[in-house]
Structure formats: C-alpha cells, structure tokens
Amino acid sequence: MIFVTLGTSDYPFTRLLKKLDELVEEKKIKNIKVQCNSEAYKPKNFALVKTLEKKEYNKYIDNADIIITHGGVGTIIECAKKEKKVIAFPRKAEYAEAKNNHQEQIINELEKKGLIITGEISNLENLIDKVKNTKSKAYKSNNQNFNQKLCEIIERI
C-alpha cells in the first residue's frame, strides 16, 4: 500500500495530486490512501481524506510499503524512526504551495542522510521503482548529544 500524507496545511499540493491521479488512472500505481487537508483539485481515481485520527494515521504509516509526503519534518522523522521507505517533495512558493521554500532545504538535508528519496514530481513513477529497491535507513536522534552539550553550557554559566 502507498500512503500519501500531505499534512494539515491550508496550502494545496495540486501538482502532486494530479500526478498521482494520472498514475492511478494508467494503472501504474494502485492500493493508495491519500490524506490532504486543503485541496481544490478533486481526483478522479482516488478519494482524498482531509484528516485522520492519530491512531488511524499511525496504522496507515505502519501498514504502508511506501510513504509519499510533503517536506514536513514531523512526518518524515516519524516515518524514518519506523524505517519506512519515503519519497518526499517540497511544497514550493512559486506554485502557491507554501510561503517560502524552506521544505527544499529540509528535504535536501534528509536525502543526504539517506532517510528519504526526492526528485521531480514528473518523475514519480521512477522514484517509486527506485524506493522499492532501497533499504530503509534508521533515524538516529541527536537529542541526547544536544542535551548533554546544553547541560555543559548551563553548568559553565
């Protein structure tokens, strides 16, 4: 199953939804569940769910073979902790999908760490094939190191 989660933002992500709709229509992908809070585009080949209860949301993540998401750090880190295969696309200001392009920076850094795959939405079919053949990488939090360094700074003060 492919779980697509585009968060609770009021911004649309029409480019991605249109590409998904096209791939489902062409029978290149199937068994897809899509969560997107705000969207004017109405897909012809799958249903959109605006929101999911946390328990149901976690169930979809747990059961998904592939997760496709926007550049939301929370979703990506949550999926990486569960060693899920993730394709992420940044929302872009030039398409009125966000106020700025901060998601590009986030996605580029997480791709360098091997936690996600990204690319152009137009190449989604190939990205799905690519992610199927990759091994998921476990996310390692830096919180303990950060907390230790913070305590050292506080002790010096």
JSON list of C-alpha atoms in Angstrom, two decimals:
[
{"chain": "A", "resi": 1, "resn": "MET", "atom": "CA", "xyz": [0.00, 0.00, 0.00]},
{"chain": "A", "resi": 2, "resn": "ILE", "atom": "CA", "xyz": [1.14, 3.54, -0.74]},
{"chain": "A", "resi": 3, "resn": "PHE", "atom": "CA", "xyz": [0.18, 6.09, 1.89]},
{"chain": "A", "resi": 4, "resn": "VAL", "atom": "CA", "xyz": [0.28, 9.70, 0.76]},
{"chain": "A", "resi": 5, "resn": "THR", "atom": "CA", "xyz": [0.16, 12.22, 3.57]},
{"chain": "A", "resi": 6, "resn": "LEU", "atom": "CA", "xyz": [0.27, 15.91, 2.82]},
{"chain": "A", "resi": 7, "resn": "GLY", "atom": "CA", "xyz": [-0.29, 17.26, 6.30]},
{"chain": "A", "resi": 8, "resn": "THR", "atom": "CA", "xyz": [-2.74, 19.71, 7.75]},
{"chain": "A", "resi": 9, "resn": "SER", "atom": "CA", "xyz": [-1.54, 22.81, 5.90]},
{"chain": "A", "resi": 10, "resn": "ASP", "atom": "CA", "xyz": [-4.07, 25.10, 4.30]},
{"chain": "A", "resi": 11, "resn": "TYR", "atom": "CA", "xyz": [-1.88, 25.20, 1.21]},
{"chain": "A", "resi": 12, "resn": "PRO", "atom": "CA", "xyz": [-2.76, 22.93, -1.74]},
{"chain": "A", "resi": 13, "resn": "PHE", "atom": "CA", "xyz": [-0.39, 20.44, -3.34]},
{"chain": "A", "resi": 14, "resn": "THR", "atom": "CA", "xyz": [-2.15, 20.11, -6.69]},
{"chain": "A", "resi": 15, "resn": "ARG", "atom": "CA", "xyz": [0.97, 19.21, -8.70]},
{"chain": "A", "resi": 16, "resn": "LEU", "atom": "CA", "xyz": [1.48, 16.03, -6.71]},
{"chain": "A", "resi": 17, "resn": "LEU", "atom": "CA", "xyz": [-2.19, 15.06, -6.58]},
{"chain": "A", "resi": 18, "resn": "LYS", "atom": "CA", "xyz": [-2.57, 15.44, -10.36]},
{"chain": "A", "resi": 19, "resn": "LYS", "atom": "CA", "xyz": [0.46, 13.20, -10.93]},
{"chain": "A", "resi": 20, "resn": "LEU", "atom": "CA", "xyz": [-0.90, 10.57, -8.53]},
{"chain": "A", "resi": 21, "resn": "ASP", "atom": "CA", "xyz": [-4.29, 10.72, -10.25]},
{"chain": "A", "resi": 22, "resn": "GLU", "atom": "CA", "xyz": [-2.59, 10.18, -13.62]},
{"chain": "A", "resi": 23, "resn": "LEU", "atom": "CA", "xyz": [-0.56, 7.19, -12.37]},
{"chain": "A", "resi": 24, "resn": "VAL", "atom": "CA", "xyz": [-3.62, 5.57, -10.78]},
{"chain": "A", "resi": 25, "resn": "GLU", "atom": "CA", "xyz": [-5.65, 6.11, -13.98]},
{"chain": "A", "resi": 26, "resn": "GLU", "atom": "CA", "xyz": [-2.86, 4.49, -16.02]},
{"chain": "A", "resi": 27, "resn": "LYS", "atom": "CA", "xyz": [-2.81, 1.60, -13.50]},
{"chain": "A", "resi": 28, "resn": "LYS", "atom": "CA", "xyz": [0.85, 2.29, -12.74]},
{"chain": "A", "resi": 29, "resn": "ILE", "atom": "CA", "xyz": [0.07, 2.52, -9.04]},
{"chain": "A", "resi": 30, "resn": "LYS", "atom": "CA", "xyz": [-2.77, 1.06, -7.00]},
{"chain": "A", "resi": 31, "resn": "ASN", "atom": "CA", "xyz": [-3.78, 0.49, -3.41]},
{"chain": "A", "resi": 32, "resn": "ILE", "atom": "CA", "xyz": [-3.30, 4.13, -2.47]},
{"chain": "A", "resi": 33, "resn": "LYS", "atom": "CA", "xyz": [-4.62, 6.10, 0.51]},
{"chain": "A", "resi": 34, "resn": "VAL", "atom": "CA", "xyz": [-4.32, 9.89, 0.36]},
{"chain": "A", "resi": 35, "resn": "GLN", "atom": "CA", "xyz": [-4.61, 12.37, 3.22]},
{"chain": "A", "resi": 36, "resn": "CYS", "atom": "CA", "xyz": [-4.63, 16.06, 2.31]},
{"chain": "A", "resi": 37, "resn": "ASN", "atom": "CA", "xyz": [-6.28, 18.75, 4.42]},
{"chain": "A", "resi": 38, "resn": "SER", "atom": "CA", "xyz": [-6.80, 21.51, 1.87]},
{"chain": "A", "resi": 39, "resn": "GLU", "atom": "CA", "xyz": [-7.20, 20.95, -1.82]},
{"chain": "A", "resi": 40, "resn": "ALA", "atom": "CA", "xyz": [-9.33, 22.44, -4.58]},
{"chain": "A", "resi": 41, "resn": "TYR", "atom": "CA", "xyz": [-8.30, 19.68, -7.01]},
{"chain": "A", "resi": 42, "resn": "LYS", "atom": "CA", "xyz": [-10.68, 16.74, -6.96]},
{"chain": "A", "resi": 43, "resn": "PRO", "atom": "CA", "xyz": [-9.01, 13.49, -8.06]},
{"chain": "A", "resi": 44, "resn": "LYS", "atom": "CA", "xyz": [-10.93, 11.22, -10.42]},
{"chain": "A", "resi": 45, "resn": "ASN", "atom": "CA", "xyz": [-9.24, 7.97, -9.47]},
{"chain": "A", "resi": 46, "resn": "PHE", "atom": "CA", "xyz": [-8.90, 8.02, -5.68]},
{"chain": "A", "resi": 47, "resn": "ALA", "atom": "CA", "xyz": [-10.53, 9.66, -2.70]},
{"chain": "A", "resi": 48, "resn": "LEU", "atom": "CA", "xyz": [-8.99, 12.33, -0.51]},
{"chain": "A", "resi": 49, "resn": "VAL", "atom": "CA", "xyz": [-9.30, 12.18, 3.25]},
{"chain": "A", "resi": 50, "resn": "LYS", "atom": "CA", "xyz": [-8.86, 15.57, 4.89]},
{"chain": "A", "resi": 51, "resn": "THR", "atom": "CA", "xyz": [-7.77, 14.41, 8.32]},
{"chain": "A", "resi": 52, "resn": "LEU", "atom": "CA", "xyz": [-7.15, 11.17, 10.15]},
{"chain": "A", "resi": 53, "resn": "GLU", "atom": "CA", "xyz": [-7.26, 10.42, 13.84]},
{"chain": "A", "resi": 54, "resn": "LYS", "atom": "CA", "xyz": [-3.75, 9.81, 15.16]},
{"chain": "A", "resi": 55, "resn": "LYS", "atom": "CA", "xyz": [-4.41, 6.10, 15.73]},
{"chain": "A", "resi": 56, "resn": "GLU", "atom": "CA", "xyz": [-5.68, 5.64, 12.15]},
{"chain": "A", "resi": 57, "resn": "TYR", "atom": "CA", "xyz": [-2.84, 7.77, 10.76]},
{"chain": "A", "resi": 58, "resn": "ASN", "atom": "CA", "xyz": [-0.27, 5.59, 12.58]},
{"chain": "A", "resi": 59, "resn": "LYS", "atom": "CA", "xyz": [-1.97, 2.46, 11.26]},
{"chain": "A", "resi": 60, "resn": "TYR", "atom": "CA", "xyz": [-1.57, 3.70, 7.68]},
{"chain": "A", "resi": 61, "resn": "ILE", "atom": "CA", "xyz": [2.09, 4.51, 8.26]},
{"chain": "A", "resi": 62, "resn": "ASP", "atom": "CA", "xyz": [2.70, 1.12, 9.89]},
{"chain": "A", "resi": 63, "resn": "ASN", "atom": "CA", "xyz": [0.99, -0.76, 7.06]},
{"chain": "A", "resi": 64, "resn": "ALA", "atom": "CA", "xyz": [2.41, 1.25, 4.16]},
{"chain": "A", "resi": 65, "resn": "ASP", "atom": "CA", "xyz": [5.09, -0.17, 1.91]},
{"chain": "A", "resi": 66, "resn": "ILE", "atom": "CA", "xyz": [5.87, 3.35, 0.65]},
{"chain": "A", "resi": 67, "resn": "ILE", "atom": "CA", "xyz": [5.05, 6.77, 2.07]},
{"chain": "A", "resi": 68, "resn": "ILE", "atom": "CA", "xyz": [4.82, 9.81, -0.18]},
{"chain": "A", "resi": 69, "resn": "THR", "atom": "CA", "xyz": [4.79, 13.10, 1.67]},
{"chain": "A", "resi": 70, "resn": "HIS", "atom": "CA", "xyz": [5.48, 16.80, 1.57]},
{"chain": "A", "resi": 71, "resn": "GLY", "atom": "CA", "xyz": [8.54, 18.24, 3.30]},
{"chain": "A", "resi": 72, "resn": "GLY", "atom": "CA", "xyz": [7.02, 18.19, 6.77]},
{"chain": "A", "resi": 73, "resn": "VAL", "atom": "CA", "xyz": [9.77, 17.30, 9.23]},
{"chain": "A", "resi": 74, "resn": "GLY", "atom": "CA", "xyz": [7.38, 15.63, 11.69]},
{"chain": "A", "resi": 75, "resn": "THR", "atom": "CA", "xyz": [6.03, 13.16, 9.17]},
{"chain": "A", "resi": 76, "resn": "ILE", "atom": "CA", "xyz": [9.42, 12.38, 7.67]},
{"chain": "A", "resi": 77, "resn": "ILE", "atom": "CA", "xyz": [11.11, 11.80, 11.04]},
{"chain": "A", "resi": 78, "resn": "GLU", "atom": "CA", "xyz": [8.19, 9.70, 12.26]},
{"chain": "A", "resi": 79, "resn": "CYS", "atom": "CA", "xyz": [8.44, 7.51, 9.15]},
{"chain": "A", "resi": 80, "resn": "ALA", "atom": "CA", "xyz": [12.24, 7.31, 9.40]},
{"chain": "A", "resi": 81, "resn": "LYS", "atom": "CA", "xyz": [12.01, 6.14, 13.02]},
{"chain": "A", "resi": 82, "resn": "LYS", "atom": "CA", "xyz": [9.88, 3.27, 11.73]},
{"chain": "A", "resi": 83, "resn": "GLU", "atom": "CA", "xyz": [12.37, 2.65, 8.89]},
{"chain": "A", "resi": 84, "resn": "LYS", "atom": "CA", "xyz": [9.76, 3.33, 6.23]},
{"chain": "A", "resi": 85, "resn": "LYS", "atom": "CA", "xyz": [10.55, 3.97, 2.59]},
{"chain": "A", "resi": 86, "resn": "VAL", "atom": "CA", "xyz": [9.78, 7.63, 2.00]},
{"chain": "A", "resi": 87, "resn": "ILE", "atom": "CA", "xyz": [9.50, 9.78, -1.10]},
{"chain": "A", "resi": 88, "resn": "ALA", "atom": "CA", "xyz": [9.23, 13.46, -0.19]},
{"chain": "A", "resi": 89, "resn": "PHE", "atom": "CA", "xyz": [8.52, 16.51, -2.29]},
{"chain": "A", "resi": 90, "resn": "PRO", "atom": "CA", "xyz": [8.86, 20.11, -1.12]},
{"chain": "A", "resi": 91, "resn": "ARG", "atom": "CA", "xyz": [5.96, 22.46, -1.29]},
{"chain": "A", "resi": 92, "resn": "LYS", "atom": "CA", "xyz": [7.12, 25.46, -3.32]},
{"chain": "A", "resi": 93, "resn": "ALA", "atom": "CA", "xyz": [6.22, 29.13, -3.00]},
{"chain": "A", "resi": 94, "resn": "GLU", "atom": "CA", "xyz": [6.18, 29.65, -6.77]},
{"chain": "A", "resi": 95, "resn": "TYR", "atom": "CA", "xyz": [3.21, 27.27, -7.00]},
{"chain": "A", "resi": 96, "resn": "ALA", "atom": "CA", "xyz": [1.45, 28.90, -4.01]},
{"chain": "A", "resi": 97, "resn": "GLU", "atom": "CA", "xyz": [2.02, 25.69, -2.01]},
{"chain": "A", "resi": 98, "resn": "ALA", "atom": "CA", "xyz": [3.89, 27.46, 0.79]},
{"chain": "A", "resi": 99, "resn": "LYS", "atom": "CA", "xyz": [5.03, 30.89, 1.98]},
{"chain": "A", "resi": 100, "resn": "ASN", "atom": "CA", "xyz": [8.66, 30.11, 1.18]},
{"chain": "A", "resi": 101, "resn": "ASN", "atom": "CA", "xyz": [10.87, 27.25, 0.01]},
{"chain": "A", "resi": 102, "resn": "HIS", "atom": "CA", "xyz": [12.12, 26.03, 3.40]},
{"chain": "A", "resi": 103, "resn": "GLN", "atom": "CA", "xyz": [10.94, 22.49, 2.64]},
{"chain": "A", "resi": 104, "resn": "GLU", "atom": "CA", "xyz": [13.53, 22.24, -0.15]},
{"chain": "A", "resi": 105, "resn": "GLN", "atom": "CA", "xyz": [16.34, 22.73, 2.35]},
{"chain": "A", "resi": 106, "resn": "ILE", "atom": "CA", "xyz": [14.84, 20.18, 4.75]},
{"chain": "A", "resi": 107, "resn": "ILE", "atom": "CA", "xyz": [14.34, 17.58, 2.03]},
{"chain": "A", "resi": 108, "resn": "ASN", "atom": "CA", "xyz": [17.82, 18.06, 0.60]},
{"chain": "A", "resi": 109, "resn": "GLU", "atom": "CA", "xyz": [19.42, 17.52, 4.02]},
{"chain": "A", "resi": 110, "resn": "LEU", "atom": "CA", "xyz": [17.31, 14.45, 4.79]},
{"chain": "A", "resi": 111, "resn": "GLU", "atom": "CA", "xyz": [18.10, 12.97, 1.38]},
{"chain": "A", "resi": 112, "resn": "LYS", "atom": "CA", "xyz": [21.84, 13.46, 2.04]},
{"chain": "A", "resi": 113, "resn": "LYS", "atom": "CA", "xyz": [21.37, 11.48, 5.27]},
{"chain": "A", "resi": 114, "resn": "GLY", "atom": "CA", "xyz": [19.74, 8.68, 3.29]},
{"chain": "A", "resi": 115, "resn": "LEU", "atom": "CA", "xyz": [16.39, 8.94, 5.07]},
{"chain": "A", "resi": 116, "resn": "ILE", "atom": "CA", "xyz": [14.28, 9.81, 2.01]},
{"chain": "A", "resi": 117, "resn": "ILE", "atom": "CA", "xyz": [14.28, 9.89, -1.76]},
{"chain": "A", "resi": 118, "resn": "THR", "atom": "CA", "xyz": [13.27, 13.00, -3.63]},
{"chain": "A", "resi": 119, "resn": "GLY", "atom": "CA", "xyz": [13.22, 14.30, -7.17]},
{"chain": "A", "resi": 120, "resn": "GLU", "atom": "CA", "xyz": [10.80, 15.88, -9.58]},
{"chain": "A", "resi": 121, "resn": "ILE", "atom": "CA", "xyz": [7.10, 15.11, -9.26]},
{"chain": "A", "resi": 122, "resn": "SER", "atom": "CA", "xyz": [7.02, 14.45, -13.00]},
{"chain": "A", "resi": 123, "resn": "ASN", "atom": "CA", "xyz": [9.38, 11.51, -12.33]},
{"chain": "A", "resi": 124, "resn": "LEU", "atom": "CA", "xyz": [7.22, 9.97, -9.58]},
{"chain": "A", "resi": 125, "resn": "GLU", "atom": "CA", "xyz": [6.78, 6.60, -11.29]},
{"chain": "A", "resi": 126, "resn": "ASN", "atom": "CA", "xyz": [10.56, 6.10, -11.47]},
{"chain": "A", "resi": 127, "resn": "LEU", "atom": "CA", "xyz": [11.00, 7.32, -7.89]},
{"chain": "A", "resi": 128, "resn": "ILE", "atom": "CA", "xyz": [8.51, 4.69, -6.71]},
{"chain": "A", "resi": 129, "resn": "ASP", "atom": "CA", "xyz": [10.51, 2.00, -8.52]},
{"chain": "A", "resi": 130, "resn": "LYS", "atom": "CA", "xyz": [13.72, 3.37, -7.03]},
{"chain": "A", "resi": 131, "resn": "VAL", "atom": "CA", "xyz": [12.44, 3.48, -3.44]},
{"chain": "A", "resi": 132, "resn": "LYS", "atom": "CA", "xyz": [11.16, -0.10, -3.74]},
{"chain": "A", "resi": 133, "resn": "ASN", "atom": "CA", "xyz": [14.75, -1.22, -4.32]},
{"chain": "A", "resi": 134, "resn": "THR", "atom": "CA", "xyz": [16.34, 0.75, -1.48]},
{"chain": "A", "resi": 135, "resn": "LYS", "atom": "CA", "xyz": [16.96, -0.35, 2.06]},
{"chain": "A", "resi": 136, "resn": "SER", "atom": "CA", "xyz": [15.40, 1.90, 4.68]},
{"chain": "A", "resi": 137, "resn": "LYS", "atom": "CA", "xyz": [17.83, 3.69, 6.93]},
{"chain": "A", "resi": 138, "resn": "ALA", "atom": "CA", "xyz": [17.06, 4.05, 10.63]},
{"chain": "A", "resi": 139, "resn": "TYR", "atom": "CA", "xyz": [16.80, 7.57, 12.01]},
{"chain": "A", "resi": 140, "resn": "LYS", "atom": "CA", "xyz": [19.12, 8.31, 14.90]},
{"chain": "A", "resi": 141, "resn": "SER", "atom": "CA", "xyz": [18.13, 11.21, 17.08]},
{"chain": "A", "resi": 142, "resn": "ASN", "atom": "CA", "xyz": [20.75, 13.71, 18.15]},
{"chain": "A", "resi": 143, "resn": "ASN", "atom": "CA", "xyz": [18.74, 14.74, 21.22]},
{"chain": "A", "resi": 144, "resn": "GLN", "atom": "CA", "xyz": [20.99, 13.04, 23.76]},
{"chain": "A", "resi": 145, "resn": "ASN", "atom": "CA", "xyz": [24.12, 14.72, 22.38]},
{"chain": "A", "resi": 146, "resn": "PHE", "atom": "CA", "xyz": [22.31, 18.07, 22.16]},
{"chain": "A", "resi": 147, "resn": "ASN", "atom": "CA", "xyz": [21.04, 17.78, 25.74]},
{"chain": "A", "resi": 148, "resn": "GLN", "atom": "CA", "xyz": [24.50, 16.88, 27.03]},
{"chain": "A", "resi": 149, "resn": "LYS", "atom": "CA", "xyz": [26.11, 19.87, 25.31]},
{"chain": "A", "resi": 150, "resn": "LEU", "atom": "CA", "xyz": [23.35, 22.16, 26.56]},
{"chain": "A", "resi": 151, "resn": "CYS", "atom": "CA", "xyz": [23.88, 20.94, 30.15]},
{"chain": "A", "resi": 152, "resn": "GLU", "atom": "CA", "xyz": [27.63, 21.58, 29.81]},
{"chain": "A", "resi": 153, "resn": "ILE", "atom": "CA", "xyz": [26.95, 25.14, 28.66]},
{"chain": "A", "resi": 154, "resn": "ILE", "atom": "CA", "xyz": [24.50, 25.75, 31.51]},
{"chain": "A", "resi": 155, "resn": "GLU", "atom": "CA", "xyz": [26.99, 24.40, 34.08]},
{"chain": "A", "resi": 156, "resn": "ARG", "atom": "CA", "xyz": [29.64, 26.85, 32.83]},
{"chain": "A", "resi": 157, "resn": "ILE", "atom": "CA", "xyz": [27.29, 29.80, 33.28]}
]
